[in-house]
mmCIF file of C-alpha atoms in Angstrom:
data_model
loop_
_atom_site.group_PDB
_atom_site.id
_atom_site.type_symbol
_atom_site.label_atom_id
_atom_site.label_comp_id
_atom_site.label_asym_id
_atom_site.label_seq_id
_atom_site.Cartn_x
_atom_site.Cartn_y
_atom_site.Cartn_z
ATOM 1 C CA ALA A 1209 10.466 -14.791 -0.366
ATOM 2 C CA GLN A 1210 8.578 -12.615 2.241
ATOM 3 C CA SER A 1211 5.304 -13.302 2.901
ATOM 4 C CA VAL A 1212 2.875 -11.048 5.819
ATOM 5 C CA THR A 1213 -0.151 -13.423 6.979
ATOM 6 C CA GLN A 1214 -2.885 -10.571 8.584
ATOM 7 C CA LEU A 1215 -5.468 -13.166 11.127
ATOM 8 C CA GLY A 1216 -8.889 -12.168 10.890
ATOM 9 C CA SER A 1217 -9.810 -10.215 7.825
ATOM 10 C CA HIS A 1218 -12.344 -8.062 9.624
ATOM 11 C CA VAL A 1219 -12.462 -7.084 13.354
ATOM 12 C CA SER A 1220 -15.471 -5.246 15.555
ATOM 13 C CA VAL A 1221 -14.340 -3.250 18.418
ATOM 14 C CA SER A 1222 -16.813 -1.532 21.027
ATOM 15 C CA GLU A 1223 -15.605 2.485 21.423
ATOM 16 C CA GLY A 1224 -13.060 2.742 24.214
ATOM 17 C CA ALA A 1225 -12.367 -1.930 24.473
ATOM 18 C CA LEU A 1226 -8.585 -2.610 22.867
ATOM 19 C CA VAL A 1227 -7.810 -3.073 19.312
ATOM 20 C CA LEU A 1228 -5.601 -5.949 18.597
ATOM 21 C CA LEU A 1229 -4.615 -6.845 15.029
ATOM 22 C CA ARG A 1230 -2.751 -9.387 14.310
ATOM 23 C CA CYS A 1231 0.067 -10.016 12.239
ATOM 24 C CA ASN A 1232 2.878 -12.258 11.101
ATOM 25 C CA TYR A 1233 5.404 -12.144 8.373
ATOM 26 C CA SER A 1234 8.414 -14.956 7.316
ATOM 27 C CA SER A 1235 11.520 -13.304 5.570
ATOM 28 C CA SER A 1236 14.865 -14.864 4.897
ATOM 29 C CA VAL A 1237 16.206 -11.686 6.167
ATOM 30 C CA PRO A 1238 15.998 -9.429 8.959
ATOM 31 C CA PRO A 1239 12.789 -7.327 8.317
ATOM 32 C CA TYR A 1240 11.537 -3.973 8.144
ATOM 33 C CA LEU A 1241 7.246 -3.735 8.875
ATOM 34 C CA PHE A 1242 5.298 -1.533 8.541
ATOM 35 C CA TRP A 1243 1.609 -0.437 9.823
ATOM 36 C CA TYR A 1244 -0.521 1.022 7.143
ATOM 37 C CA VAL A 1245 -4.071 2.378 7.383
ATOM 38 C CA GLN A 1246 -6.748 2.926 4.652
ATOM 39 C CA TYR A 1247 -9.664 4.948 5.063
ATOM 40 C CA PRO A 1248 -12.424 4.709 2.699
ATOM 41 C CA ASN A 1249 -11.831 6.317 -0.448
ATOM 42 C CA GLN A 1250 -8.300 6.979 0.412
ATOM 43 C CA GLY A 1251 -4.912 6.019 0.204
ATOM 44 C CA LEU A 1252 -2.820 4.246 2.514
ATOM 45 C CA GLN A 1253 -1.063 6.553 5.564
ATOM 46 C CA LEU A 1254 1.863 5.184 7.588
ATOM 47 C CA LEU A 1255 1.181 3.766 10.998
ATOM 48 C CA LEU A 1256 4.255 2.580 12.203
ATOM 49 C CA LYS A 1257 7.375 0.966 11.210
ATOM 50 C CA TYR A 1258 10.096 -0.741 12.832
ATOM 51 C CA THR A 1259 13.481 -0.696 11.442
ATOM 52 C CA SER A 1260 15.719 -2.293 13.928
ATOM 53 C CA ALA A 1261 15.947 -0.550 16.220
ATOM 54 C CA ALA A 1262 13.230 -0.624 19.768
ATOM 55 C CA THR A 1263 10.781 -3.569 19.560
ATOM 56 C CA LEU A 1264 8.376 -1.206 20.775
ATOM 57 C CA VAL A 1265 7.313 1.293 18.241
ATOM 58 C CA LYS A 1266 4.155 3.889 18.579
ATOM 59 C CA GLY A 1267 2.618 5.282 15.737
ATOM 60 C CA ILE A 1268 0.452 8.206 15.352
ATOM 61 C CA ASN A 1269 -3.324 8.093 16.611
ATOM 62 C CA GLY A 1270 -2.392 6.088 19.745
ATOM 63 C CA PHE A 1271 -0.822 3.046 17.960
ATOM 64 C CA GLU A 1272 1.500 0.668 18.423
ATOM 65 C CA ALA A 1273 2.788 -2.510 17.728
ATOM 66 C CA GLU A 1274 5.425 -4.772 19.527
ATOM 67 C CA PHE A 1275 8.224 -6.105 17.014
ATOM 68 C CA LYS A 1276 8.816 -10.254 18.468
ATOM 69 C CA LYS A 1277 11.306 -12.094 16.447
ATOM 70 C CA SER A 1278 10.149 -15.623 17.972
ATOM 71 C CA GLU A 1279 7.121 -15.558 17.405
ATOM 72 C CA THR A 1280 7.756 -13.767 14.063
ATOM 73 C CA SER A 1281 5.067 -11.070 14.890
ATOM 74 C CA PHE A 1282 4.057 -7.471 14.468
ATOM 75 C CA HIS A 1283 1.127 -7.265 16.586
ATOM 76 C CA LEU A 1284 -0.852 -4.138 16.514
ATOM 77 C CA THR A 1285 -2.480 -2.546 19.673
ATOM 78 C CA LYS A 1286 -4.508 0.469 20.614
ATOM 79 C CA PRO A 1287 -5.697 0.699 24.250
ATOM 80 C CA SER A 1288 -9.125 2.621 23.498
ATOM 81 C CA ALA A 1289 -11.077 2.189 20.541
ATOM 82 C CA HIS A 1290 -12.048 5.814 19.153
ATOM 83 C CA MET A 1291 -15.130 5.820 16.430
ATOM 84 C CA SER A 1292 -12.179 7.072 13.737
ATOM 85 C CA ASP A 1293 -10.329 4.534 14.210
ATOM 86 C CA ALA A 1294 -12.794 2.338 11.722
ATOM 87 C CA ALA A 1295 -10.794 1.397 8.671
ATOM 88 C CA GLU A 1296 -8.534 -0.802 7.045
ATOM 89 C CA TYR A 1297 -5.339 -2.062 8.749
ATOM 90 C CA PHE A 1298 -2.206 -3.716 6.316
ATOM 91 C CA CYS A 1299 0.510 -5.083 7.666
ATOM 92 C CA ALA A 1300 3.870 -4.756 5.507
ATOM 93 C CA VAL A 1301 7.413 -6.243 4.782
ATOM 94 C CA SER A 1302 10.464 -5.019 3.678
ATOM 95 C CA ARG A 1303 13.893 -5.741 3.505
ATOM 96 C CA GLY A 1304 16.546 -3.198 4.307
ATOM 97 C CA GLY A 1305 18.392 -1.146 1.854
ATOM 98 C CA ALA A 1306 17.322 -0.704 -1.414
ATOM 99 C CA ALA A 1307 15.275 -4.095 -1.286
ATOM 100 C CA GLY A 1308 13.421 -2.243 0.879
ATOM 101 C CA ASN A 1309 11.461 -0.555 -2.078
ATOM 102 C CA LYS A 1310 9.641 -3.811 -2.703
ATOM 103 C CA LEU A 1311 6.470 -4.301 0.234
ATOM 104 C CA THR A 1312 4.868 -7.002 0.322
ATOM 105 C CA PHE A 1313 1.670 -6.625 2.183
ATOM 106 C CA GLY A 1314 -0.755 -8.950 4.298
ATOM 107 C CA GLY A 1315 -4.598 -9.772 3.019
ATOM 108 C CA GLY A 1316 -5.821 -6.709 5.430
ATOM 109 C CA THR A 1317 -7.710 -5.892 8.739
ATOM 110 C CA ARG A 1318 -11.310 -4.379 8.202
ATOM 111 C CA VAL A 1319 -12.144 -2.752 11.496
ATOM 112 C CA LEU A 1320 -15.721 -2.043 13.039
ATOM 113 C CA VAL A 1321 -15.918 0.247 15.225
ATOM 114 C CA LYS A 1322 -18.905 0.168 17.214
ATOM 115 C CA PRO A 1323 -20.485 3.011 19.924
ATOM 116 C CA ASP B 581 3.150 19.729 0.117
ATOM 117 C CA ALA B 582 0.321 18.127 -1.489
ATOM 118 C CA GLY B 583 1.303 14.940 -0.956
ATOM 119 C CA VAL B 584 1.034 12.399 -3.895
ATOM 120 C CA ILE B 585 -1.564 13.781 -6.946
ATOM 121 C CA GLN B 586 -3.306 10.835 -8.887
ATOM 122 C CA SER B 587 -5.662 11.613 -12.032
ATOM 123 C CA PRO B 588 -8.436 11.127 -12.547
ATOM 124 C CA ARG B 589 -10.193 9.640 -9.118
ATOM 125 C CA HIS B 590 -12.641 7.990 -10.955
ATOM 126 C CA GLU B 591 -12.826 6.619 -14.767
ATOM 127 C CA VAL B 592 -15.160 4.287 -16.569
ATOM 128 C CA THR B 593 -13.995 3.161 -19.658
ATOM 129 C CA GLU B 594 -15.656 -0.123 -21.691
ATOM 130 C CA MET B 595 -13.946 -2.995 -22.962
ATOM 131 C CA GLY B 596 -10.957 -2.124 -25.157
ATOM 132 C CA GLN B 597 -10.500 1.024 -24.634
ATOM 133 C CA GLU B 598 -7.576 2.509 -24.284
ATOM 134 C CA VAL B 599 -6.980 3.968 -20.294
ATOM 135 C CA THR B 600 -4.156 6.019 -18.577
ATOM 136 C CA LEU B 601 -3.244 6.957 -15.534
ATOM 137 C CA ARG B 602 -1.622 9.977 -14.046
ATOM 138 C CA CYS B 603 1.004 10.131 -10.938
ATOM 139 C CA LYS B 604 2.337 13.600 -9.640
ATOM 140 C CA PRO B 605 5.188 12.399 -6.963
ATOM 141 C CA ILE B 606 6.183 14.473 -4.193
ATOM 142 C CA SER B 607 8.580 16.955 -4.962
ATOM 143 C CA GLY B 608 12.350 15.075 -4.435
ATOM 144 C CA HIS B 609 11.305 11.963 -3.751
ATOM 145 C CA ASP B 610 13.084 9.678 -6.175
ATOM 146 C CA TYR B 611 10.981 6.239 -6.463
ATOM 147 C CA LEU B 612 7.982 5.559 -7.650
ATOM 148 C CA PHE B 613 5.449 3.073 -7.404
ATOM 149 C CA TRP B 614 2.600 2.061 -9.002
ATOM 150 C CA TYR B 615 -0.219 -0.156 -7.317
ATOM 151 C CA ARG B 616 -3.208 -1.991 -7.788
ATOM 152 C CA GLN B 617 -5.924 -3.116 -5.200
ATOM 153 C CA THR B 618 -8.642 -5.940 -6.005
ATOM 154 C CA MET B 619 -10.833 -7.694 -3.175
ATOM 155 C CA MET B 620 -9.385 -10.854 -5.133
ATOM 156 C CA ARG B 621 -5.603 -10.514 -5.161
ATOM 157 C CA GLY B 622 -5.005 -7.545 -2.572
ATOM 158 C CA LEU B 623 -2.432 -4.707 -2.947
ATOM 159 C CA GLU B 624 0.249 -6.066 -5.536
ATOM 160 C CA LEU B 625 3.326 -3.928 -6.826
ATOM 161 C CA LEU B 626 2.859 -3.726 -10.571
ATOM 162 C CA ILE B 627 6.298 -1.329 -11.150
ATOM 163 C CA TYR B 628 8.556 0.812 -9.499
ATOM 164 C CA PHE B 629 11.012 3.852 -10.798
ATOM 165 C CA ASN B 630 14.419 5.007 -9.384
ATOM 166 C CA ASN B 631 15.114 7.866 -10.319
ATOM 167 C CA ASN B 632 12.714 7.824 -13.614
ATOM 168 C CA VAL B 633 14.446 4.593 -14.805
ATOM 169 C CA PRO B 634 12.063 1.462 -14.175
ATOM 170 C CA ILE B 635 14.039 -1.035 -12.020
ATOM 171 C CA ASP B 636 11.311 -4.137 -11.317
ATOM 172 C CA ASP B 637 8.141 -4.081 -13.423
ATOM 173 C CA SER B 638 7.905 -8.289 -12.573
ATOM 174 C CA GLY B 639 4.479 -7.307 -11.291
ATOM 175 C CA MET B 640 2.858 -5.947 -14.279
ATOM 176 C CA PRO B 641 0.501 -8.264 -15.225
ATOM 177 C CA GLU B 642 0.697 -8.690 -19.176
ATOM 178 C CA ASP B 643 2.015 -6.635 -22.308
ATOM 179 C CA ARG B 644 -1.447 -4.488 -21.875
ATOM 180 C CA PHE B 645 -0.034 -2.729 -19.310
ATOM 181 C CA SER B 646 3.108 0.443 -19.443
ATOM 182 C CA ALA B 647 4.205 2.637 -17.146
ATOM 183 C CA LYS B 648 6.538 5.550 -17.893
ATOM 184 C CA MET B 649 7.723 8.248 -16.061
ATOM 185 C CA PRO B 650 9.003 10.999 -18.085
ATOM 186 C CA ASN B 651 10.285 13.311 -15.565
ATOM 187 C CA ALA B 652 11.002 13.046 -12.138
ATOM 188 C CA SER B 653 7.106 14.720 -11.804
ATOM 189 C CA PHE B 654 5.237 12.851 -13.394
ATOM 190 C CA SER B 655 4.280 9.277 -14.142
ATOM 191 C CA THR B 656 1.692 7.546 -16.479
ATOM 192 C CA LEU B 657 0.388 3.600 -16.191
ATOM 193 C CA LYS B 658 -1.294 2.844 -19.043
ATOM 194 C CA ILE B 659 -4.036 -0.148 -20.087
ATOM 195 C CA GLN B 660 -4.313 -0.981 -23.835
ATOM 196 C CA PRO B 661 -6.853 -2.427 -24.833
ATOM 197 C CA SER B 662 -8.384 -2.308 -21.177
ATOM 198 C CA GLU B 663 -10.365 -5.805 -19.906
ATOM 199 C CA PRO B 664 -12.872 -5.999 -17.338
ATOM 200 C CA ARG B 665 -10.790 -8.008 -14.419
ATOM 201 C CA ASP B 666 -8.888 -4.579 -15.102
ATOM 202 C CA SER B 667 -10.941 -3.103 -12.928
ATOM 203 C CA ALA B 668 -9.460 -2.002 -9.732
ATOM 204 C CA VAL B 669 -7.997 0.936 -7.780
ATOM 205 C CA TYR B 670 -4.682 1.787 -8.243
ATOM 206 C CA PHE B 671 -2.218 3.367 -6.536
ATOM 207 C CA CYS B 672 0.809 5.337 -6.952
ATOM 208 C CA ALA B 673 3.571 5.743 -3.919
ATOM 209 C CA CYS B 674 6.610 7.965 -3.519
ATOM 210 C CA ARG B 675 9.707 6.920 -1.355
ATOM 211 C CA LEU B 676 12.563 9.086 0.113
ATOM 212 C CA VAL B 677 15.257 6.670 0.037
ATOM 213 C CA GLY B 678 15.440 5.221 3.948
ATOM 214 C CA ASN B 679 12.087 6.301 4.476
ATOM 215 C CA GLU B 680 8.762 4.631 4.299
ATOM 216 C CA GLN B 681 6.182 4.831 1.390
ATOM 217 C CA PHE B 682 3.591 7.190 0.680
ATOM 218 C CA PHE B 683 0.517 6.791 -1.109
ATOM 219 C CA GLY B 684 -1.787 8.847 -3.219
ATOM 220 C CA PRO B 685 -6.018 8.453 -2.848
ATOM 221 C CA GLY B 686 -5.911 6.234 -5.827
ATOM 222 C CA THR B 687 -7.724 5.707 -9.133
ATOM 223 C CA ARG B 688 -10.541 3.771 -9.202
ATOM 224 C CA LEU B 689 -10.958 1.655 -12.609
ATOM 225 C CA THR B 690 -13.866 0.243 -13.914
ATOM 226 C CA VAL B 691 -14.210 -1.224 -17.077
ATOM 227 C CA LEU B 692 -17.294 -2.425 -18.467
#
């Protein structure tokens, strides 16, 4: 079975400050990991994904995440927050191949950006 | 490409009524997924199809829920009869093998 834990349901950052969103996963097989962003009243949009290639993954909008197997973590960072980053962020895990169809999502972290 | 299209975007109905949610996936994507999002339970996978065939419906909450995919460009999720606890945002997503899932904008369902 797979599971995802996102530490902190709400995060508040100042504009220009570092954004750090934590994600820990459990998986019995090498995982595929994803970060999605959801803006108000919209669907989920993929930020980045890890699929067993480079452990440091760069995504859209200046976000990146590092896969750390020893820590079973896939934390999301952005060096400098922008007001447009205010949204809810979801970490998700799946297995590879055909089994990769079943995404398991974390509970989400809502980011508030203060001017 | 217009992306995943869902209709209606908002639905308000009374308990006991039938509700039908619709989804048009991205052309060529052969996997289609239905999710439900609530504050209490987060994002849950309800069912997914591959090449129009239901593969896993283990997430469908009960017999009141049914989903169909009559062709590659259309899917429905039906709730009959609806109950207040079905109030949620329902997302449709699609996937091309090997790639990530693309989500629609969702249908916000309110059952009074």
